[in-house]
PDB file of C-alpha atoms and ligand atoms in Angstrom:
ATOM      1  CA  MET A   1     -40.109  34.370   5.104  1.00 81.00           C
ATOM      2  CA  SER A   2     -36.379  33.966   5.605  1.00 88.00           C
ATOM      3  CA  ILE A   3     -34.151  30.889   5.786  1.00 91.00           C
ATOM      4  CA  VAL A   4     -35.482  28.353   8.293  1.00 91.00           C
ATOM      5  CA  SER A   5     -33.870  25.443  10.113  1.00 91.00           C
ATOM      6  CA  THR A   6     -34.774  21.944   8.933  1.00 96.00           C
ATOM      7  CA  LYS A   7     -35.971  20.947  12.395  1.00 96.00           C
ATOM      8  CA  GLU A   8     -39.639  21.989  12.260  1.00 95.00           C
ATOM      9  CA  MET A   9     -39.896  21.007   8.592  1.00 97.00           C
ATOM     10  CA  LEU A  10     -38.758  17.467   9.284  1.00 98.00           C
ATOM     11  CA  LEU A  11     -40.853  17.039  12.417  1.00 98.00           C
ATOM     12  CA  ALA A  12     -43.943  18.098  10.449  1.00 97.00           C
ATOM     13  CA  ALA A  13     -43.044  15.666   7.652  1.00 98.00           C
ATOM     14  CA  LYS A  14     -42.502  12.826  10.124  1.00 98.00           C
ATOM     15  CA  LYS A  15     -45.831  13.543  11.799  1.00 97.00           C
ATOM     16  CA  GLU A  16     -47.784  13.687   8.563  1.00 98.00           C
ATOM     17  CA  GLY A  17     -45.999  10.858   6.757  1.00 98.00           C
ATOM     18  CA  TYR A  18     -44.331  12.628   3.845  1.00 98.00           C
ATOM     19  CA  ALA A  19     -40.685  13.575   3.209  1.00 98.00           C
ATOM     20  CA  VAL A  20     -39.012  16.882   2.455  1.00 98.00           C
ATOM     21  CA  PRO A  21     -36.739  16.688  -0.590  1.00 98.00           C
ATOM     22  CA  ALA A  22     -33.143  17.802  -0.043  1.00 98.00           C
ATOM     23  CA  PHE A  23     -31.821  18.798  -3.437  1.00 98.00           C
ATOM     24  CA  ASN A  24     -28.085  19.240  -3.892  1.00 96.00           C
ATOM     25  CA  ILE A  25     -27.305  22.436  -5.765  1.00 97.00           C
ATOM     26  CA  HIS A  26     -24.108  23.956  -7.145  1.00 96.00           C
ATOM     27  CA  ASN A  27     -24.700  27.527  -8.260  1.00 97.00           C
ATOM     28  CA  LEU A  28     -27.252  30.301  -8.804  1.00 98.00           C
ATOM     29  CA  GLU A  29     -29.050  28.470 -11.597  1.00 98.00           C
ATOM     30  CA  THR A  30     -29.550  25.253  -9.680  1.00 98.00           C
ATOM     31  CA  VAL A  31     -30.811  27.125  -6.604  1.00 98.00           C
ATOM     32  CA  GLN A  32     -33.305  28.937  -8.845  1.00 98.00           C
ATOM     33  CA  VAL A  33     -34.471  25.658 -10.366  1.00 98.00           C
ATOM     34  CA  VAL A  34     -35.211  23.845  -7.107  1.00 98.00           C
ATOM     35  CA  ALA A  35     -36.793  26.938  -5.505  1.00 98.00           C
ATOM     36  CA  GLU A  36     -39.048  27.481  -8.533  1.00 98.00           C
ATOM     37  CA  ALA A  37     -40.053  23.812  -8.586  1.00 98.00           C
ATOM     38  CA  ALA A  38     -40.866  23.833  -4.861  1.00 98.00           C
ATOM     39  CA  ALA A  39     -42.746  27.141  -5.105  1.00 98.00           C
ATOM     40  CA  GLU A  40     -44.828  25.902  -8.031  1.00 98.00           C
ATOM     41  CA  LEU A  41     -45.868  22.833  -6.041  1.00 98.00           C
ATOM     42  CA  MET A  42     -46.048  24.608  -2.657  1.00 98.00           C
ATOM     43  CA  SER A  43     -43.501  22.268  -1.095  1.00 98.00           C
ATOM     44  CA  PRO A  44     -41.082  22.919   1.764  1.00 98.00           C
ATOM     45  CA  LEU A  45     -37.545  22.699   0.437  1.00 98.00           C
ATOM     46  CA  ILE A  46     -34.100  21.802   1.715  1.00 98.00           C
ATOM     47  CA  ILE A  47     -31.308  23.208  -0.400  1.00 98.00           C
ATOM     48  CA  ALA A  48     -28.275  21.018   0.244  1.00 97.00           C
ATOM     49  CA  ALA A  49     -24.673  21.994  -0.350  1.00 95.00           C
ATOM     50  CA  THR A  50     -21.594  19.868   0.257  1.00 93.00           C
ATOM     51  CA  PRO A  51     -18.397  21.458   1.599  1.00 94.00           C
ATOM     52  CA  SER A  52     -16.926  21.423  -1.912  1.00 92.00           C
ATOM     53  CA  THR A  53     -19.984  23.175  -3.352  1.00 95.00           C
ATOM     54  CA  ILE A  54     -19.736  25.785  -0.610  1.00 95.00           C
ATOM     55  CA  GLN A  55     -16.071  26.256  -1.394  1.00 94.00           C
ATOM     56  CA  TYR A  56     -16.846  26.536  -5.110  1.00 95.00           C
ATOM     57  CA  ALA A  57     -19.708  29.001  -4.741  1.00 96.00           C
ATOM     58  CA  GLY A  58     -18.363  30.861  -1.712  1.00 98.00           C
ATOM     59  CA  PRO A  59     -20.132  30.363   1.648  1.00 98.00           C
ATOM     60  CA  ASP A  60     -21.452  33.938   1.842  1.00 98.00           C
ATOM     61  CA  TYR A  61     -22.433  34.076  -1.828  1.00 98.00           C
ATOM     62  CA  LEU A  62     -24.423  30.866  -1.513  1.00 98.00           C
ATOM     63  CA  LEU A  63     -26.107  31.930   1.702  1.00 97.00           C
ATOM     64  CA  ALA A  64     -27.115  35.236   0.101  1.00 97.00           C
ATOM     65  CA  ILE A  65     -28.578  33.473  -2.939  1.00 98.00           C
ATOM     66  CA  VAL A  66     -30.591  31.085  -0.776  1.00 98.00           C
ATOM     67  CA  ASP A  67     -31.668  33.984   1.431  1.00 97.00           C
ATOM     68  CA  VAL A  68     -33.145  35.734  -1.614  1.00 97.00           C
ATOM     69  CA  ALA A  69     -34.927  32.528  -2.623  1.00 97.00           C
ATOM     70  CA  SER A  70     -36.328  32.115   0.889  1.00 96.00           C
ATOM     71  CA  ARG A  71     -37.806  35.640   0.796  1.00 96.00           C
ATOM     72  CA  ARG A  72     -39.071  35.496  -2.768  1.00 96.00           C
ATOM     73  CA  TYR A  73     -41.387  32.469  -2.486  1.00 95.00           C
ATOM     74  CA  GLY A  74     -43.998  31.850   0.190  1.00 90.00           C
ATOM     75  CA  ILE A  75     -42.548  28.478   1.160  1.00 96.00           C
ATOM     76  CA  PRO A  76     -40.166  27.370   3.931  1.00 96.00           C
ATOM     77  CA  ILE A  77     -36.634  27.037   2.536  1.00 97.00           C
ATOM     78  CA  ALA A  78     -33.652  25.707   4.474  1.00 97.00           C
ATOM     79  CA  ILE A  79     -30.003  25.583   3.510  1.00 97.00           C
ATOM     80  CA  HIS A  80     -28.288  22.439   4.701  1.00 97.00           C
ATOM     81  CA  LEU A  81     -24.594  21.649   4.882  1.00 96.00           C
ATOM     82  CA  ASP A  82     -24.325  18.116   3.512  1.00 94.00           C
ATOM     83  CA  HIS A  83     -21.645  15.544   4.490  1.00 91.00           C
ATOM     84  CA  ALA A  84     -19.298  17.798   6.415  1.00 93.00           C
ATOM     85  CA  GLU A  85     -16.503  15.931   8.159  1.00 92.00           C
ATOM     86  CA  GLU A  86     -14.606  18.770   9.822  1.00 95.00           C
ATOM     87  CA  VAL A  87     -15.951  20.192  13.078  1.00 98.00           C
ATOM     88  CA  GLU A  88     -14.154  23.535  12.777  1.00 98.00           C
ATOM     89  CA  ARG A  89     -15.533  24.041   9.260  1.00 97.00           C
ATOM     90  CA  ILE A  90     -19.043  23.305  10.512  1.00 98.00           C
ATOM     91  CA  LYS A  91     -18.676  25.784  13.365  1.00 98.00           C
ATOM     92  CA  SER A  92     -17.484  28.508  11.000  1.00 98.00           C
ATOM     93  CA  LEU A  93     -20.478  27.971   8.708  1.00 98.00           C
ATOM     94  CA  ILE A  94     -22.846  28.072  11.700  1.00 97.00           C
ATOM     95  CA  ASP A  95     -21.206  31.369  12.669  1.00 98.00           C
ATOM     96  CA  LEU A  96     -21.912  32.637   9.163  1.00 97.00           C
ATOM     97  CA  GLY A  97     -25.624  31.775   9.414  1.00 95.00           C
ATOM     98  CA  TYR A  98     -26.088  28.213   8.130  1.00 96.00           C
ATOM     99  CA  LYS A  99     -29.066  26.812  10.053  1.00 95.00           C
ATOM    100  CA  SER A 100     -28.828  23.097   9.307  1.00 97.00           C
ATOM    101  CA  VAL A 101     -25.751  20.875   9.157  1.00 98.00           C
ATOM    102  CA  MET A 102     -24.795  17.265   8.689  1.00 96.00           C
ATOM    103  CA  ILE A 103     -21.768  16.034  10.579  1.00 96.00           C
ATOM    104  CA  ASP A 104     -20.680  12.898   8.784  1.00 92.00           C
ATOM    105  CA  ALA A 105     -18.423  10.938  11.098  1.00 92.00           C
ATOM    106  CA  SER A 106     -19.801   7.621   9.854  1.00 88.00           C
ATOM    107  CA  HIS A 107     -16.317   6.500   8.832  1.00 84.00           C
ATOM    108  CA  LEU A 108     -15.186   6.600  12.480  1.00 89.00           C
ATOM    109  CA  PRO A 109     -15.683   3.930  15.139  1.00 92.00           C
ATOM    110  CA  PHE A 110     -18.941   4.233  17.117  1.00 95.00           C
ATOM    111  CA  GLU A 111     -17.539   6.042  20.174  1.00 97.00           C
ATOM    112  CA  GLU A 112     -15.532   8.505  18.074  1.00 97.00           C
ATOM    113  CA  ASN A 113     -18.570   9.147  15.878  1.00 97.00           C
ATOM    114  CA  ILE A 114     -20.562   9.944  19.032  1.00 98.00           C
ATOM    115  CA  ARG A 115     -17.835  12.215  20.383  1.00 98.00           C
ATOM    116  CA  MET A 116     -17.542  14.247  17.204  1.00 98.00           C
ATOM    117  CA  VAL A 117     -21.308  14.508  16.668  1.00 98.00           C
ATOM    118  CA  THR A 118     -21.851  15.576  20.277  1.00 98.00           C
ATOM    119  CA  GLU A 119     -19.348  18.391  19.895  1.00 98.00           C
ATOM    120  CA  VAL A 120     -21.264  19.681  16.863  1.00 98.00           C
ATOM    121  CA  VAL A 121     -24.649  19.301  18.591  1.00 98.00           C
ATOM    122  CA  GLU A 122     -23.479  21.281  21.617  1.00 98.00           C
ATOM    123  CA  TYR A 123     -22.289  24.120  19.384  1.00 98.00           C
ATOM    124  CA  ALA A 124     -25.326  24.012  17.084  1.00 98.00           C
ATOM    125  CA  ASN A 125     -27.797  24.084  19.990  1.00 97.00           C
ATOM    126  CA  ARG A 126     -26.510  27.504  21.019  1.00 97.00           C
ATOM    127  CA  TYR A 127     -27.573  28.927  17.650  1.00 96.00           C
ATOM    128  CA  GLY A 128     -30.794  27.006  16.996  1.00 95.00           C
ATOM    129  CA  VAL A 129     -29.120  24.998  14.237  1.00 97.00           C
ATOM    130  CA  SER A 130     -30.386  21.491  13.475  1.00 97.00           C
ATOM    131  CA  VAL A 131     -27.941  18.599  13.189  1.00 98.00           C
ATOM    132  CA  GLU A 132     -28.065  15.449  11.105  1.00 98.00           C
ATOM    133  CA  ALA A 133     -25.596  12.612  11.613  1.00 97.00           C
ATOM    134  CA  GLU A 134     -25.089   9.221  10.016  1.00 95.00           C
ATOM    135  CA  LEU A 135     -24.747   5.791  11.511  1.00 95.00           C
ATOM    136  CA  GLY A 136     -23.857   2.900   9.266  1.00 92.00           C
ATOM    137  CA  ARG A 137     -22.093   3.815   6.086  1.00 85.00           C
ATOM    138  CA  LEU A 138     -22.941   4.258   2.443  1.00 76.00           C
ATOM    139  CA  GLY A 139     -20.415   5.317  -0.089  1.00 60.00           C
ATOM    140  CA  GLY A 140     -18.607   4.606  -3.361  1.00 53.00           C
ATOM    141  CA  GLN A 141     -17.627   1.120  -2.460  1.00 36.00           C
ATOM    142  CA  GLU A 142     -21.287   0.316  -1.905  1.00 31.00           C
ATOM    143  CA  ASP A 143     -22.328   1.250  -5.422  1.00 25.00           C
ATOM    144  CA  ASP A 144     -23.059  -2.309  -6.481  1.00 29.00           C
ATOM    145  CA  LEU A 145     -25.227  -3.409  -3.608  1.00 28.00           C
ATOM    146  CA  THR A 146     -26.485  -6.674  -5.069  1.00 34.00           C
ATOM    147  CA  VAL A 147     -22.938  -8.045  -4.985  1.00 27.00           C
ATOM    148  CA  ASP A 148     -22.127  -7.384  -1.367  1.00 47.00           C
ATOM    149  CA  GLU A 149     -24.558  -6.578   1.415  1.00 51.00           C
ATOM    150  CA  GLU A 150     -22.144  -6.636   4.316  1.00 55.00           C
ATOM    151  CA  ASP A 151     -24.195  -5.993   7.423  1.00 39.00           C
ATOM    152  CA  SER A 152     -21.428  -3.936   8.928  1.00 49.00           C
ATOM    153  CA  PHE A 153     -22.142  -1.157   6.442  1.00 77.00           C
ATOM    154  CA  TYR A 154     -25.781  -0.956   7.402  1.00 91.00           C
ATOM    155  CA  THR A 155     -27.283   0.886  10.348  1.00 94.00           C
ATOM    156  CA  ASP A 156     -27.705  -1.288  13.421  1.00 95.00           C
ATOM    157  CA  PRO A 157     -31.138  -0.441  14.924  1.00 97.00           C
ATOM    158  CA  ASP A 158     -30.022  -0.885  18.552  1.00 97.00           C
ATOM    159  CA  LYS A 159     -26.889   1.172  18.022  1.00 97.00           C
ATOM    160  CA  ALA A 160     -29.019   3.787  16.279  1.00 98.00           C
ATOM    161  CA  ALA A 161     -31.219   4.157  19.370  1.00 98.00           C
ATOM    162  CA  GLU A 162     -28.137   4.540  21.579  1.00 98.00           C
ATOM    163  CA  PHE A 163     -26.509   6.948  19.098  1.00 98.00           C
ATOM    164  CA  VAL A 164     -29.561   9.220  19.015  1.00 98.00           C
ATOM    165  CA  GLU A 165     -29.952   9.142  22.781  1.00 98.00           C
ATOM    166  CA  ARG A 166     -26.314   9.986  23.487  1.00 98.00           C
ATOM    167  CA  THR A 167     -25.786  12.634  20.793  1.00 98.00           C
ATOM    168  CA  GLY A 168     -29.041  14.611  20.871  1.00 98.00           C
ATOM    169  CA  ILE A 169     -29.154  14.973  17.072  1.00 98.00           C
ATOM    170  CA  ASP A 170     -32.273  16.180  15.236  1.00 98.00           C
ATOM    171  CA  SER A 171     -32.282  13.680  12.371  1.00 98.00           C
ATOM    172  CA  LEU A 172     -30.528  10.418  11.582  1.00 98.00           C
ATOM    173  CA  ALA A 173     -29.167   9.318   8.200  1.00 97.00           C
ATOM    174  CA  VAL A 174     -29.504   5.580   7.813  1.00 97.00           C
ATOM    175  CA  ALA A 175     -27.671   3.059   5.658  1.00 94.00           C
ATOM    176  CA  ILE A 176     -30.215   0.531   4.406  1.00 94.00           C
ATOM    177  CA  GLY A 177     -28.865  -0.329   0.960  1.00 89.00           C
ATOM    178  CA  THR A 178     -28.713   2.960  -0.923  1.00 89.00           C
ATOM    179  CA  ALA A 179     -25.453   4.380  -2.265  1.00 83.00           C
ATOM    180  CA  HIS A 180     -24.409   7.707  -3.666  1.00 82.00           C
ATOM    181  CA  GLY A 181     -24.480   8.026  -7.449  1.00 84.00           C
ATOM    182  CA  LEU A 182     -26.150   5.707  -9.919  1.00 83.00           C
ATOM    183  CA  TYR A 183     -26.493   1.952  -9.519  1.00 83.00           C
ATOM    184  CA  LYS A 184     -25.044  -0.691 -11.797  1.00 75.00           C
ATOM    185  CA  SER A 185     -27.938  -2.997 -10.966  1.00 78.00           C
ATOM    186  CA  GLU A 186     -31.214  -2.433  -9.171  1.00 81.00           C
ATOM    187  CA  PRO A 187     -30.551  -1.638  -5.496  1.00 85.00           C
ATOM    188  CA  LYS A 188     -32.208  -3.821  -2.894  1.00 89.00           C
ATOM    189  CA  LEU A 189     -33.272  -1.859   0.147  1.00 94.00           C
ATOM    190  CA  ASP A 190     -33.468  -3.433   3.582  1.00 95.00           C
ATOM    191  CA  PHE A 191     -36.995  -2.319   4.499  1.00 97.00           C
ATOM    192  CA  SER A 192     -37.250  -4.510   7.572  1.00 97.00           C
ATOM    193  CA  ARG A 193     -34.094  -2.903   8.966  1.00 97.00           C
ATOM    194  CA  LEU A 194     -35.608   0.511   8.355  1.00 98.00           C
ATOM    195  CA  GLN A 195     -38.809  -0.567  10.071  1.00 98.00           C
ATOM    196  CA  GLU A 196     -36.789  -1.699  13.084  1.00 98.00           C
ATOM    197  CA  ILE A 197     -34.832   1.566  13.205  1.00 98.00           C
ATOM    198  CA  HIS A 198     -38.099   3.496  12.958  1.00 98.00           C
ATOM    199  CA  ARG A 199     -39.517   1.468  15.845  1.00 98.00           C
ATOM    200  CA  LYS A 200     -36.515   2.260  18.044  1.00 98.00           C
ATOM    201  CA  VAL A 201     -35.680   5.818  17.003  1.00 97.00           C
ATOM    202  CA  ASP A 202     -38.238   8.574  17.439  1.00 96.00           C
ATOM    203  CA  LEU A 203     -36.591  11.067  15.072  1.00 97.00           C
ATOM    204  CA  PRO A 204     -36.967  12.056  11.417  1.00 98.00           C
ATOM    205  CA  LEU A 205     -34.878   9.593   9.382  1.00 98.00           C
ATOM    206  CA  VAL A 206     -32.891  10.572   6.300  1.00 98.00           C
ATOM    207  CA  LEU A 207     -32.413   8.620   3.071  1.00 97.00           C
ATOM    208  CA  HIS A 208     -29.170   9.418   1.283  1.00 95.00           C
ATOM    209  CA  GLY A 209     -28.400   8.262  -2.233  1.00 93.00           C
ATOM    210  CA  ALA A 210     -31.977   8.392  -3.509  1.00 95.00           C
ATOM    211  CA  SER A 211     -30.978   8.834  -7.168  1.00 94.00           C
ATOM    212  CA  GLY A 212     -31.773   5.701  -9.112  1.00 93.00           C
ATOM    213  CA  ILE A 213     -34.104   4.259  -6.478  1.00 95.00           C
ATOM    214  CA  PRO A 214     -37.519   3.494  -8.011  1.00 96.00           C
ATOM    215  CA  ASP A 215     -40.259   5.869  -6.843  1.00 98.00           C
ATOM    216  CA  GLN A 216     -42.288   3.092  -5.251  1.00 97.00           C
ATOM    217  CA  ASP A 217     -39.296   2.065  -3.108  1.00 97.00           C
ATOM    218  CA  VAL A 218     -38.659   5.638  -1.966  1.00 98.00           C
ATOM    219  CA  LYS A 219     -42.361   5.938  -1.094  1.00 98.00           C
ATOM    220  CA  LYS A 220     -42.117   2.746   0.921  1.00 98.00           C
ATOM    221  CA  THR A 221     -39.175   4.168   2.900  1.00 98.00           C
ATOM    222  CA  ILE A 222     -41.239   7.304   3.576  1.00 98.00           C
ATOM    223  CA  ALA A 223     -44.040   5.143   4.946  1.00 98.00           C
ATOM    224  CA  LEU A 224     -41.386   3.576   7.216  1.00 98.00           C
ATOM    225  CA  GLY A 225     -40.143   6.841   8.711  1.00 98.00           C
ATOM    226  CA  ILE A 226     -37.938   8.563   6.126  1.00 98.00           C
ATOM    227  CA  ALA A 227     -38.681  12.301   6.406  1.00 98.00           C
ATOM    228  CA  LYS A 228     -35.858  13.702   4.251  1.00 98.00           C
ATOM    229  CA  VAL A 229     -34.853  12.363   0.846  1.00 98.00           C
ATOM    230  CA  ASN A 230     -31.468  13.422  -0.567  1.00 96.00           C
ATOM    231  CA  ILE A 231     -31.178  13.738  -4.337  1.00 96.00           C
ATOM    232  CA  ALA A 232     -28.124  14.928  -6.245  1.00 94.00           C
ATOM    233  CA  THR A 233     -27.109  12.792  -9.237  1.00 93.00           C
ATOM    234  CA  GLU A 234     -30.555  12.552 -10.811  1.00 96.00           C
ATOM    235  CA  LEU A 235     -30.711  16.357 -10.959  1.00 97.00           C
ATOM    236  CA  LYS A 236     -27.215  16.845 -12.356  1.00 96.00           C
ATOM    237  CA  ILE A 237     -27.642  14.430 -15.254  1.00 97.00           C
ATOM    238  CA  PRO A 238     -30.638  16.054 -17.026  1.00 98.00           C
ATOM    239  CA  PHE A 239     -29.077  19.506 -16.566  1.00 98.00           C
ATOM    240  CA  ALA A 240     -25.790  18.419 -18.150  1.00 98.00           C
ATOM    241  CA  GLU A 241     -27.470  16.427 -20.922  1.00 98.00           C
ATOM    242  CA  ALA A 242     -29.724  19.315 -21.951  1.00 98.00           C
ATOM    243  CA  VAL A 243     -26.826  21.796 -21.992  1.00 98.00           C
ATOM    244  CA  ARG A 244     -24.682  19.347 -23.968  1.00 98.00           C
ATOM    245  CA  ARG A 245     -27.472  18.805 -26.493  1.00 98.00           C
ATOM    246  CA  TYR A 246     -27.980  22.546 -26.892  1.00 98.00           C
ATOM    247  CA  LEU A 247     -24.279  23.206 -27.436  1.00 98.00           C
ATOM    248  CA  ILE A 248     -24.031  20.423 -30.000  1.00 98.00           C
ATOM    249  CA  GLU A 249     -27.058  21.800 -31.852  1.00 98.00           C
ATOM    250  CA  HIS A 250     -25.790  25.389 -31.547  1.00 98.00           C
ATOM    251  CA  PRO A 251     -22.000  25.189 -31.868  1.00 98.00           C
ATOM    252  CA  GLU A 252     -21.823  28.980 -32.158  1.00 98.00           C
ATOM    253  CA  ALA A 253     -23.595  29.540 -28.792  1.00 98.00           C
ATOM    254  CA  ASN A 254     -21.659  31.488 -26.180  1.00 98.00           C
ATOM    255  CA  ASP A 255     -24.377  33.183 -24.103  1.00 98.00           C
ATOM    256  CA  PRO A 256     -24.763  31.373 -20.754  1.00 98.00           C
ATOM    257  CA  ARG A 257     -28.353  32.638 -20.487  1.00 97.00           C
ATOM    258  CA  LYS A 258     -29.132  30.731 -23.679  1.00 98.00           C
ATOM    259  CA  TYR A 259     -27.235  27.488 -23.187  1.00 98.00           C
ATOM    260  CA  LEU A 260     -28.032  27.123 -19.462  1.00 98.00           C
ATOM    261  CA  THR A 261     -31.787  27.582 -19.879  1.00 98.00           C
ATOM    262  CA  PRO A 262     -32.430  24.105 -21.385  1.00 98.00           C
ATOM    263  CA  GLY A 263     -30.464  22.628 -18.475  1.00 98.00           C
ATOM    264  CA  LYS A 264     -32.585  24.511 -15.976  1.00 98.00           C
ATOM    265  CA  ASN A 265     -35.812  23.440 -17.664  1.00 98.00           C
ATOM    266  CA  ALA A 266     -34.795  19.774 -17.721  1.00 98.00           C
ATOM    267  CA  MET A 267     -33.681  19.818 -14.084  1.00 98.00           C
ATOM    268  CA  ARG A 268     -36.863  21.608 -12.973  1.00 98.00           C
ATOM    269  CA  GLU A 269     -39.054  18.818 -14.391  1.00 98.00           C
ATOM    270  CA  VAL A 270     -37.102  16.174 -12.470  1.00 98.00           C
ATOM    271  CA  ALA A 271     -37.235  18.241  -9.274  1.00 98.00           C
ATOM    272  CA  LYS A 272     -41.023  18.527  -9.596  1.00 98.00           C
ATOM    273  CA  ASN A 273     -41.378  14.766 -10.070  1.00 98.00           C
ATOM    274  CA  LYS A 274     -39.246  14.151  -6.991  1.00 98.00           C
ATOM    275  CA  ILE A 275     -41.367  16.547  -4.915  1.00 98.00           C
ATOM    276  CA  VAL A 276     -44.485  14.619  -5.900  1.00 98.00           C
ATOM    277  CA  MET A 277     -42.685  11.354  -5.102  1.00 98.00           C
ATOM    278  CA  CYS A 278     -41.883  12.706  -1.616  1.00 98.00           C
ATOM    279  CA  GLY A 279     -45.524  13.758  -1.127  1.00 98.00           C
ATOM    280  CA  SER A 280     -44.418  17.223   0.018  1.00 98.00           C
ATOM    281  CA  ASN A 281     -46.429  19.093  -2.598  1.00 98.00           C
ATOM    282  CA  GLY A 282     -49.055  21.297  -0.966  1.00 98.00           C
ATOM    283  CA  LYS A 283     -47.336  21.002   2.444  1.00 98.00           C
ATOM    284  CA  ALA A 284     -45.645  24.426   2.451  1.00 96.00           C
TER     285      ALA A 284
HETATM  286  P1  LIG B 301     -27.464  10.789  -4.964  1.00 79.93           P
HETATM  287  O1  LIG B 301     -26.379  11.485  -5.752  1.00 79.93           O
HETATM  288  O2  LIG B 301     -27.364   9.299  -5.098  1.00 79.93           O
HETATM  289  O3  LIG B 301     -28.801  11.314  -5.272  1.00 79.93           O
HETATM  290  O4  LIG B 301     -27.166  11.060  -3.413  1.00 79.93           O
HETATM  291  C1  LIG B 301     -27.427  12.320  -2.891  1.00 79.93           C
HETATM  292  C2  LIG B 301     -27.079  12.385  -1.449  1.00 79.93           C
HETATM  293  O5  LIG B 301     -27.313  11.477  -0.695  1.00 79.93           O
HETATM  294  C3  LIG B 301     -26.477  13.631  -0.962  1.00 79.93           C
HETATM  295  O6  LIG B 301     -26.211  13.596   0.395  1.00 79.93           O
END
C-alpha cells in the first residue's frame, strides 16, 4: 500500500460507527510508534502533522518517512496536515503530495471562513485531496471549560449544515466543549449539540482536543457521529516522561537509540489504548 487520503477511511468509519485515530507526530520515532501500534492492532491510521511540525521535520523528509510506513505495514495510512491557516502553504504541500489537509479558518467570520475553505476545496479536488475544516472554535482560551461555556465558541448545528453545503468539505471539525492540551478540571461535552450537528450534517465529524477526555465520553461522541479523533498531548507526555526518567537514572547516557527507546515504548502503549478506545482495531 502507499499513502492514502483520509476520505475513504473516514467514510468507512462513519458507516460502521467507529473512529480513526489521528495521532500528532513530530519526528521519525513518533511516526514509527504510531505506525507500529496501528499495525499491531490492524487499525487504519491518520498521521497528523501541524505546519510547525512540518517545518521542523521538513515537508519532504516527513512525507518520505510516512511513505515508508505506509508501504511497510498492511494497513491504510494517511498523512494529514493539521490546523493550517495559510492557503498558499496548503497548496504547496498538496503539490508536494500531501493527500489530506485541514484548513483552519475558524477564527474568521462565517463568510470569510467559507471563502477561504472553498478556495482550498477547489484546489484539493483537482488532486484527490480530502479537506477538513472547522466551524466553532476551540483553543487555548477554552482550556477551562467548566468556567465559561460561551455558546459563541461552539459549533452552531444550522450553520454547520450551511457551511458543509457551501464549502464541499469532506469532514467537519466541531467545537462541543473540548480544548487543546490538558484540562484543569473535567471537561463537560455538549453531547446534545453534537447529536444535532450529526442529524443535520451527513459527513464524518472530527473531535479535536481529545487528550484528557475520559474514554467513555470519547466513545459517546463516536456513537454520535465522530469519525476522527485527534490526539496529541496525551502521546507527548508519556514519551517525554519516560525519556526524562531514563536520563535521570542514566546521567551518562548519550546514545539517542538508548534514551529514546523508553519514550517510544511508553508512547506506543498509549497509542494502542487510544486505538481500542476509537474501536478502529481490526478495521484495517
Ligand atoms: P490534544 O493535544 O488535546 O490531544 O489535541 C490534539 C488536536 O486536536 C490536534 O489537532
